[in-house]
Coordinates of C-alpha atoms in Angstrom, one line a residue:
Chain I
M99 CA 92.9 78.9 120.3
N100 CA 92.2 82.3 119.0
P101 CA 93.7 84.9 121.4
F102 CA 91.5 87.7 120.3
S103 CA 87.9 86.4 119.6
E104 CA 85.0 88.3 118.1
E105 CA 83.4 88.5 121.4
M106 CA 86.4 90.1 123.1
N107 CA 86.6 92.5 120.1
E108 CA 83.0 93.6 120.7
L109 CA 83.7 93.8 124.4
F110 CA 86.7 96.0 123.8
E111 CA 84.8 98.1 121.3
K112 CA 82.1 98.7 123.8
M113 CA 84.4 99.7 126.5
A114 CA 86.5 102.0 124.3
S115 CA 83.5 103.9 123.1
G116 CA 82.3 104.3 126.7
E117 CA 79.2 102.0 126.4
G118 CA 78.0 99.4 128.6
S119 CA 76.3 99.7 132.1
R120 CA 78.3 101.2 135.1
A121 CA 78.5 97.6 136.8
E122 CA 79.7 96.0 133.6
R123 CA 82.5 98.7 133.1
T124 CA 83.6 98.5 136.7
L125 CA 83.9 94.9 136.4
F126 CA 86.0 95.0 133.0
F127 CA 88.4 97.6 134.3
Q128 CA 88.9 95.6 137.7
E129 CA 89.6 92.6 135.5
L130 CA 92.3 94.7 133.4
E131 CA 94.0 95.5 136.5
S132 CA 94.3 92.0 137.7
N133 CA 95.0 90.4 134.3
P134 CA 98.0 91.9 132.7
T135 CA 97.6 89.7 129.5
L136 CA 94.2 91.2 129.0
K137 CA 95.4 94.8 129.6
N138 CA 98.1 94.4 127.1
L139 CA 95.5 93.2 124.5
Y140 CA 93.2 96.0 125.4
E141 CA 95.7 98.6 125.2
S142 CA 97.0 97.3 121.8
H143 CA 93.5 97.3 120.7
L144 CA 93.0 100.8 121.6
S145 CA 96.1 102.0 119.9
F146 CA 95.3 100.0 116.8
R147 CA 91.6 101.7 116.6
K148 CA 93.1 105.0 117.2
G149 CA 95.6 104.3 114.4
I150 CA 92.9 103.3 112.0
E151 CA 90.9 106.5 112.8
V152 CA 93.9 108.7 112.2
V153 CA 95.0 106.9 109.0
T154 CA 91.6 106.9 107.5
R155 CA 90.9 110.4 108.4
R156 CA 94.3 111.5 106.7
T157 CA 93.6 109.4 103.7
A158 CA 90.0 111.0 103.3
L159 CA 91.4 114.4 103.8
R160 CA 94.2 113.9 101.3
S161 CA 91.6 112.8 98.8
E162 CA 89.2 115.6 99.4
I163 CA 92.0 118.2 99.3
S164 CA 93.2 117.0 95.8
G165 CA 89.7 117.9 94.7
Y166 CA 90.1 121.4 96.1
H167 CA 93.3 122.0 94.2
Q168 CA 91.4 122.1 91.1
Q169 CA 89.9 125.5 92.2
V170 CA 93.3 127.0 92.7
K171 CA 94.7 129.4 90.2
T172 CA 98.4 128.3 89.9
T173 CA 100.9 130.7 88.6
K174 CA 103.4 129.1 86.4
R175 CA 106.9 128.4 87.2
K176 CA 108.6 131.7 87.9
S177 CA 111.4 132.4 85.4
S178 CA 113.3 134.5 88.1
N179 CA 114.4 131.1 89.7
P180 CA 117.9 130.5 88.5
I181 CA 117.6 126.9 88.8
S182 CA 114.4 126.5 86.8
I183 CA 116.2 128.6 84.0
S184 CA 119.1 126.1 83.7
R185 CA 116.6 123.1 83.6
W186 CA 114.7 124.8 80.9
A187 CA 117.7 125.6 78.9
I188 CA 118.9 122.2 79.0
A189 CA 115.5 121.0 77.9
A190 CA 115.5 123.0 75.0
S191 CA 118.9 122.2 73.6
V192 CA 118.4 118.4 74.1
S193 CA 115.0 118.2 72.4
A194 CA 116.5 120.0 69.3
L195 CA 119.2 117.3 69.3
I196 CA 116.8 114.5 69.6
A197 CA 114.4 115.8 66.8
V198 CA 117.3 115.8 64.3
G199 CA 118.7 112.4 65.1
A200 CA 115.7 110.4 65.9
W201 CA 114.9 106.9 64.6
F202 CA 117.9 106.4 62.2
G203 CA 120.2 103.7 62.6
Y204 CA 118.3 101.9 65.5
D205 CA 119.8 98.6 66.1
W206 CA 117.6 96.5 68.4
E207 CA 120.1 94.3 69.8
Q208 CA 118.2 91.3 71.1
R209 CA 120.1 89.6 73.9
Q210 CA 118.6 86.2 74.0
K211 CA 119.3 84.5 77.3
A212 CA 119.8 80.7 77.0
N213 CA 116.6 80.1 78.9
G214 CA 114.3 81.8 76.5
E215 CA 114.0 85.1 78.3
Q216 CA 114.7 88.1 76.4
L217 CA 116.2 91.1 78.2
L218 CA 114.9 94.4 77.5
A219 CA 117.6 96.8 77.3
R220 CA 117.7 98.9 74.1
S221 CA 120.9 99.5 72.3
T222 CA 121.5 102.4 70.1
P223 CA 124.7 103.4 68.2
K224 CA 126.5 106.2 70.0
S225 CA 126.4 108.8 67.2
R226 CA 123.0 110.1 68.3
H227 CA 124.5 111.4 71.5
S228 CA 127.7 112.6 70.2
N229 CA 127.1 116.2 71.3
H230 CA 125.8 115.0 74.6
P231 CA 125.9 117.8 77.2
I232 CA 126.9 115.9 80.3
R233 CA 128.8 112.7 79.5
T234 CA 131.1 112.2 76.7
I235 CA 131.0 108.7 75.3
E236 CA 133.8 107.2 73.1
S237 CA 132.5 107.1 69.6
G238 CA 131.6 103.7 68.4
E239 CA 130.6 102.9 72.0
E240 CA 127.2 101.6 72.2
V241 CA 124.6 103.2 74.3
V242 CA 122.1 101.0 76.1
S243 CA 119.0 102.5 77.5
G244 CA 116.3 101.4 79.7
T245 CA 113.8 102.9 82.1
A246 CA 114.5 104.0 85.7
F247 CA 111.7 105.0 88.3
A248 CA 112.2 107.1 91.3
V249 CA 112.2 105.5 94.8
N250 CA 113.3 108.4 96.8
A251 CA 112.9 112.1 96.2
E252 CA 116.5 112.8 96.8
G253 CA 117.4 111.3 93.3
Y254 CA 117.4 107.5 94.0
F255 CA 116.2 105.6 90.9
L256 CA 115.7 101.8 90.5
T257 CA 116.4 100.0 87.1
S258 CA 117.3 96.5 85.8
S259 CA 121.0 95.7 86.4
H260 CA 121.3 94.2 82.9
V261 CA 120.7 97.6 81.4
I262 CA 123.8 99.1 83.2
G263 CA 126.1 96.0 83.1
N264 CA 129.1 96.6 85.1
K265 CA 129.1 100.4 84.5
S266 CA 129.4 102.7 87.5
E267 CA 128.2 105.8 86.0
V268 CA 125.0 106.4 83.9
E269 CA 122.8 109.2 82.9
L270 CA 119.3 109.8 83.6
E271 CA 116.9 111.8 81.4
N272 CA 113.7 113.4 82.6
P273 CA 111.7 113.3 79.4
E274 CA 109.3 115.8 80.5
D275 CA 111.8 118.7 80.5
G276 CA 114.7 117.0 78.7
S277 CA 117.0 117.6 81.6
I278 CA 119.8 115.1 81.7
Y279 CA 121.5 114.2 84.9
A280 CA 124.7 112.2 85.8
A281 CA 124.0 109.4 88.2
R282 CA 126.2 106.8 89.9
V283 CA 125.4 103.1 90.8
V284 CA 124.8 102.8 94.5
A285 CA 124.0 99.2 94.7
R286 CA 123.5 96.3 92.4
D287 CA 122.2 92.8 92.6
T288 CA 122.4 90.9 89.4
K289 CA 120.5 88.0 90.9
Y290 CA 117.5 90.0 91.2
D291 CA 118.3 91.9 88.1
L292 CA 118.2 95.2 90.1
V293 CA 120.5 98.2 90.4
L294 CA 119.9 101.4 92.3
V295 CA 121.4 104.6 91.1
K296 CA 121.5 108.0 92.5
I297 CA 121.5 111.4 90.7
D298 CA 124.8 113.1 91.4
D299 CA 124.4 116.4 89.6
E300 CA 124.4 119.9 90.9
S301 CA 121.5 120.9 88.5
F302 CA 119.2 118.3 90.2
I303 CA 117.0 119.8 92.9
G304 CA 115.2 116.8 94.0
L305 CA 111.6 115.4 93.3
S306 CA 108.3 116.0 94.7
R307 CA 106.8 113.5 96.9
I308 CA 106.8 110.2 95.1
P309 CA 103.0 109.2 94.7
Y310 CA 103.4 105.3 94.5
P311 CA 104.6 103.1 97.4
I312 CA 106.5 99.7 96.9
K313 CA 104.1 97.0 97.7
S314 CA 105.3 93.5 98.7
S315 CA 101.9 92.2 99.6
K316 CA 100.3 89.4 97.8
V317 CA 99.8 89.7 94.2
N318 CA 96.8 87.7 92.8
L319 CA 96.6 85.8 89.6
A320 CA 94.6 87.7 86.9
Q321 CA 94.9 91.0 88.8
D322 CA 95.1 94.0 86.5
V323 CA 98.5 95.6 86.1
F324 CA 100.0 98.4 84.0
T325 CA 103.4 99.8 83.1
L326 CA 105.0 102.9 81.9
G327 CA 108.4 102.9 80.1
F328 CA 110.6 103.9 77.3
P329 CA 110.8 101.8 74.4
K330 CA 111.1 105.0 72.5
E331 CA 111.8 108.5 73.4
D332 CA 108.2 108.9 74.6
I333 CA 106.7 107.4 77.5
V334 CA 104.5 104.2 76.5
F335 CA 101.7 102.9 78.6
G336 CA 100.9 99.2 78.6
E337 CA 98.5 97.1 80.5
G338 CA 97.5 93.5 81.2
S339 CA 97.2 91.3 84.0
V340 CA 99.2 89.0 86.0
S341 CA 99.2 85.7 84.0
S342 CA 101.3 83.6 86.4
L343 CA 102.8 83.9 89.9
N344 CA 106.0 82.7 88.6
G345 CA 108.4 83.6 85.8
Y346 CA 110.0 81.6 83.1
N347 CA 110.6 77.9 84.2
G348 CA 109.0 78.5 87.5
D349 CA 111.5 81.4 88.3
T350 CA 110.0 82.4 91.7
L351 CA 111.8 85.9 91.5
K352 CA 109.5 87.0 88.8
Y353 CA 105.8 87.3 87.8
Q354 CA 104.6 86.6 84.4
V355 CA 102.4 89.4 83.0
S356 CA 100.5 89.7 79.8
V357 CA 101.8 93.4 79.2
P358 CA 103.4 93.9 75.7
V359 CA 106.9 95.3 76.4
N360 CA 109.9 96.1 74.2
P361 CA 113.5 96.7 74.4
G362 CA 114.0 99.8 76.5
Q363 CA 111.5 99.0 79.0
S364 CA 113.6 97.1 81.0
G365 CA 113.5 98.7 84.6
S366 CA 110.0 99.9 84.0
P367 CA 107.7 99.9 87.1
L368 CA 104.8 97.5 87.1
F369 CA 101.8 98.9 89.0
D370 CA 98.6 97.4 90.2
E371 CA 95.3 99.3 89.7
Q372 CA 95.7 101.5 92.7
G373 CA 99.2 102.7 91.5
N374 CA 101.3 100.6 93.9
V375 CA 104.5 99.3 92.5
I376 CA 104.4 95.6 92.4
G377 CA 107.4 94.7 90.3
V378 CA 110.1 95.7 87.8
I379 CA 109.9 94.7 84.0
S380 CA 112.9 92.7 83.4
A381 CA 112.5 90.6 80.4
K382 CA 110.0 89.0 77.9
N383 CA 109.6 85.6 76.2
G384 CA 111.5 85.6 73.1
S385 CA 109.2 83.1 71.6
A386 CA 105.7 84.1 72.6
D387 CA 104.0 87.4 72.4
G388 CA 102.6 89.2 75.2
V389 CA 104.5 87.1 77.8
S390 CA 106.7 89.3 80.0
Y391 CA 108.5 88.9 83.1
A392 CA 108.8 91.4 86.1
V393 CA 110.8 91.0 89.3
K394 CA 108.4 90.8 92.1
S395 CA 108.4 93.8 94.6
S396 CA 109.1 91.5 97.5
H397 CA 112.6 91.0 96.1
M398 CA 112.9 94.9 95.6
I399 CA 112.3 95.3 99.4
H400 CA 114.7 92.5 100.2
F401 CA 117.1 94.2 97.7
F402 CA 116.8 97.5 99.6
E403 CA 117.3 95.9 103.0
N404 CA 120.4 93.9 102.0
A405 CA 122.3 95.8 99.3
L406 CA 122.6 99.1 100.8
E407 CA 124.8 100.0 103.6
D408 CA 122.8 103.2 104.5
P409 CA 119.0 102.4 104.1
I410 CA 117.1 105.0 102.2
Q411 CA 113.6 106.0 102.9
L412 CA 111.1 104.4 100.3
P413 CA 107.8 105.9 99.4
K414 CA 105.2 104.9 101.8
S415 CA 101.8 106.2 100.9
N416 CA 99.7 106.2 97.8
S417 CA 98.4 109.6 96.8
V418 CA 97.0 108.4 93.5
S419 CA 94.8 105.4 94.4
G420 CA 91.7 107.6 94.4
L421 CA 92.3 109.1 90.9
S422 CA 91.1 108.1 87.6
K423 CA 93.4 106.1 85.3
T424 CA 94.5 108.9 83.3
K425 CA 95.1 111.2 86.2
K426 CA 97.0 108.6 87.9
I427 CA 99.4 108.1 85.0
Q428 CA 99.8 111.7 84.5
K429 CA 100.9 112.0 88.0
I430 CA 103.1 109.1 88.0
K431 CA 104.8 109.5 84.8
S432 CA 106.8 112.5 86.2
F433 CA 108.8 110.1 88.3
I434 CA 109.9 107.8 85.3
F435 CA 113.1 108.5 83.6
I436 CA 115.1 107.2 80.8
V437 CA 118.3 105.6 81.9
R438 CA 121.5 105.3 79.6
A439 CA 124.6 103.4 80.1
Chain S
M273 CA 89.3 134.5 109.5
S274 CA 86.0 134.2 111.3
L275 CA 85.0 131.9 113.9
N276 CA 82.8 130.3 111.5
D277 CA 85.5 129.2 109.3
L278 CA 87.2 127.5 112.0
D279 CA 84.0 125.7 113.1
G280 CA 83.3 124.9 109.4
L281 CA 86.9 123.4 109.1
R282 CA 86.5 121.4 112.3
S283 CA 83.2 119.9 111.3
G284 CA 84.5 119.2 107.8
D285 CA 82.2 121.6 106.0
R286 CA 83.5 120.9 102.4
F287 CA 82.6 124.5 101.0
I288 CA 84.4 126.3 103.7
T289 CA 87.4 123.9 103.7
G290 CA 87.6 124.3 99.8
K291 CA 87.1 128.0 100.1
I292 CA 90.1 128.4 102.8
Y293 CA 92.2 125.9 100.9
A294 CA 91.9 128.0 97.6
E295 CA 92.5 131.4 99.5
H296 CA 95.9 130.6 100.9
Y297 CA 97.6 128.7 98.2
S298 CA 99.2 131.6 96.3
L299 CA 100.9 132.8 99.3
I300 CA 102.7 129.4 99.9
E301 CA 103.3 129.0 96.2
R302 CA 105.2 132.4 96.3
M303 CA 107.1 131.4 99.3
I304 CA 108.3 128.1 97.8
V305 CA 109.0 129.3 94.3
A306 CA 110.9 132.1 95.7
Q307 CA 113.1 129.4 97.5
K308 CA 114.2 127.0 94.8
G309 CA 110.9 125.3 94.5
D310 CA 108.5 124.9 91.5
S311 CA 104.6 125.0 91.5
D312 CA 104.6 121.1 91.9
D313 CA 106.6 121.5 95.1
A314 CA 104.3 124.3 96.2
K315 CA 101.2 122.1 95.7
D316 CA 102.9 119.1 97.4
I317 CA 104.0 121.0 100.4
Y318 CA 100.9 123.1 100.6
Q319 CA 98.6 119.9 100.6
E320 CA 100.6 118.4 103.3
A321 CA 100.6 121.5 105.4
F322 CA 97.0 121.8 105.0
I323 CA 96.5 118.2 106.2
I324 CA 98.5 119.1 109.3
F325 CA 96.7 122.1 109.9
L326 CA 93.2 120.3 109.6
D327 CA 94.6 117.5 111.9
N328 CA 95.7 120.0 114.4
I329 CA 92.4 121.9 114.8
Q330 CA 90.7 118.6 115.5
N331 CA 92.7 118.4 118.6
P332 CA 90.5 120.0 121.3
S333 CA 93.6 121.3 123.2
F334 CA 94.9 123.2 120.2
E335 CA 94.4 126.8 120.0
L336 CA 95.0 128.8 116.9
T337 CA 96.8 132.0 118.1
V338 CA 97.6 133.4 114.8
K339 CA 95.7 134.0 111.3
I340 CA 95.1 130.8 109.4
S341 CA 97.3 132.3 106.8
T342 CA 100.1 132.9 109.2
Y343 CA 99.8 129.2 110.7
L344 CA 99.8 127.7 107.2
Y345 CA 102.7 129.7 106.2
A346 CA 104.7 128.4 109.2
I347 CA 103.9 124.8 108.6
A348 CA 104.7 124.9 104.9
K349 CA 108.0 126.8 105.6
N350 CA 108.9 124.1 108.1
L351 CA 108.0 121.3 105.7
W352 CA 109.9 123.1 102.8
Y353 CA 113.1 123.8 105.0
K354 CA 113.0 120.0 105.9
R355 CA 112.9 119.0 102.2
L356 CA 115.5 121.3 101.1
K357 CA 117.8 120.0 103.7
V358 CA 117.1 116.4 102.6
I359 CA 118.3 117.4 99.3
G360 CA 121.4 119.2 100.5
Q361 CA 120.2 122.8 100.0
Q362 CA 119.4 125.6 102.4
G363 CA 116.3 127.7 102.6
F364 CA 116.8 131.5 102.4
V365 CA 114.6 134.0 103.5
I366 CA 113.2 136.5 100.9
D367 CA 110.5 139.0 101.9
D368 CA 109.6 137.0 104.9
R369 CA 106.5 139.0 105.8
F370 CA 105.6 136.9 108.8
A371 CA 109.2 136.6 110.2
D372 CA 108.1 138.3 113.5
E373 CA 104.8 136.7 114.1
L374 CA 105.5 133.2 112.8
P375 CA 104.3 130.7 115.4
D376 CA 106.9 127.8 116.4
V377 CA 105.0 125.0 114.7
T378 CA 108.1 122.5 115.0
E379 CA 106.5 120.3 117.5
N380 CA 103.2 120.0 115.7
V381 CA 104.9 119.3 112.5
D382 CA 107.3 116.8 113.9
R383 CA 104.6 115.0 115.9
F384 CA 102.6 114.6 112.7
L385 CA 105.6 113.3 110.7
E386 CA 106.4 110.8 113.5
E387 CA 102.8 109.6 113.4
E388 CA 103.0 109.2 109.7
Q389 CA 106.2 107.1 110.1
K390 CA 104.5 105.0 113.0
Y391 CA 101.4 104.3 110.9
D392 CA 103.2 103.5 107.9
D393 CA 102.3 99.9 108.0
L394 CA 98.8 100.7 108.7
Y395 CA 98.6 102.9 105.6
S396 CA 99.8 100.2 103.4
G397 CA 97.7 97.5 105.4
L398 CA 94.4 99.5 104.7
D399 CA 95.4 100.0 101.2
Q400 CA 95.9 96.5 100.5
L401 CA 92.9 95.5 102.5
G402 CA 90.4 95.9 99.5
E403 CA 86.8 96.2 99.6
P404 CA 84.4 95.7 101.2
C405 CA 86.7 95.7 104.2
K406 CA 88.2 99.1 103.8
S407 CA 84.8 100.7 103.6
V408 CA 83.4 98.9 106.6
L409 CA 86.3 99.9 108.8
T410 CA 86.5 103.4 107.5
D411 CA 82.7 103.7 108.2
F412 CA 83.0 102.4 111.7
F413 CA 86.1 104.0 112.9
F414 CA 86.3 107.2 110.9
Q415 CA 82.7 107.9 109.9
K416 CA 81.5 106.5 113.3
L417 CA 78.5 105.0 111.7
S418 CA 76.5 102.7 113.7
M419 CA 76.6 98.9 112.9
E420 CA 72.9 99.1 111.9
A421 CA 73.8 101.9 109.3
I422 CA 76.8 99.8 108.1
A423 CA 74.8 96.7 107.7
N424 CA 72.3 98.9 105.7
K425 CA 74.8 100.5 103.6
H426 CA 76.7 97.3 102.7
G427 CA 73.7 95.0 102.4
Y428 CA 74.3 92.7 105.3
T429 CA 71.1 91.3 106.7
N430 CA 71.6 92.6 110.3
A431 CA 73.9 94.4 112.6
D432 CA 75.2 91.1 114.0
N433 CA 76.4 90.0 110.5
A434 CA 77.9 93.5 110.0
K435 CA 79.8 93.0 113.4
T436 CA 81.1 89.6 112.3
Q437 CA 82.2 91.1 109.0
K438 CA 84.0 94.1 110.8
Y439 CA 85.6 91.7 113.0
K440 CA 86.9 89.7 110.2
C441 CA 88.2 92.8 108.3
L442 CA 89.9 94.0 111.5
M443 CA 91.7 90.7 111.9
R444 CA 92.9 90.8 108.3
L445 CA 94.2 94.3 108.7
K446 CA 96.0 93.3 111.9
K447 CA 97.5 90.4 109.8
L448 CA 98.6 92.7 107.1
V449 CA 100.1 95.1 109.5
A450 CA 102.0 92.4 111.3
V451 CA 103.4 91.2 108.0
G452 CA 104.5 94.7 107.3
Q453 CA 106.1 95.1 110.4
K454 CA 107.9 91.7 110.3
R455 CA 109.2 92.5 106.8
R456 CA 110.6 96.0 108.1
N457 CA 112.2 94.2 111.2
G458 CA 113.7 91.6 109.0

């Protein structure tokens, strides 16, 4: 039996909006008083419709306001801000370093998993980072890099656990300004191939509001998806669709997506068209092109719930869904960093 | 500020809303940039403050006792200090031109933020709902369009069909919200 029929919905709507004859209304409210179940149903309906009103109003206002912002003349970052200065200074020194050493001696270590999945961490010889401003790494040691994305403005980032291995300290680079931050591992789950790291660095002042929520709702076959990650020092956009609801050999932890990915893109967020995170890129098929695997976001939520002693607040609303694709990506990309371990 | 401005804001007049939005941005930006923020933070905080402001003036019992700029400044400051606290920093006051006349907006801001938290699942539910459901529900509950108008707009043959569609959409949304709540509560 349907506890909340269409007729009841119409009746509730009628009463809630003050319609109906006086006799009808009197009868209804008398009935409510004598029937607690009905009263409960009616009250929860009232609070639900109020919620819809509030949420739709605020969502509409948010998208309206984004439009107004284009009329605003913004002053650029003030150089009187001491924190900004140091961030910009770091940016300058680091980009010089990268420009000199880039692209020589790259060794694409391709770690083949026995089951045909190829993980997507990228390895580079240490030398390029020998003058590294933040972390000193023994010479000869190999640097593995991947992609990490912000899940909390206080500096929590998620990436693939295979990028980090069993290290407890990593570094994160914000490629937009070149800042490099020290970060530590907060939680790790190798089953899901997820690790949460937190920036632990005085020079980090937090992020602005994260524009993408993490969705664990149903993902549909053939749904369009896109990803942003760092197979090289510049961010790379890739798009495709969900090609299978399970991963390699029926792996229910992952989706299969037709997005081309390369080493360095492990840990990249996978977005749906609206810009909601629906997965984390983790591997690709070693023998077939354009067959990639992403850990499902429902497992991310699970990971956040179980692997953390103190829960962190995850981004909850989507402030980019109304934007064009290019605007969306422009906004999202500020929250995607390079991780090195 | 003129009375007309407030009326315009209340009725959702886009020209007036846009004008007032643009008018006060630089004031807020200066405050945030002077206090460890950058222009992205300023934009973020200002937009949230502006939503809170618009939300509050919709409330018939709300009375604006200070200038719009002062009110926006108070809300933005409150939000920015909250964020600084989250990231382990403290706000400090430089040239706080409104210090004496700033209204206490704590209650307004906190109520708004509590609601945002409370409606978390509804936000994601509506987001996941997809079309035409999202528009049907928005048109009905927010735009307050009649069922005839909704039937017309979405191409349903009559108001009754639109009602059925609305009911189905509502049930779907309820289900999405329930799933969200369940996930959150383990």
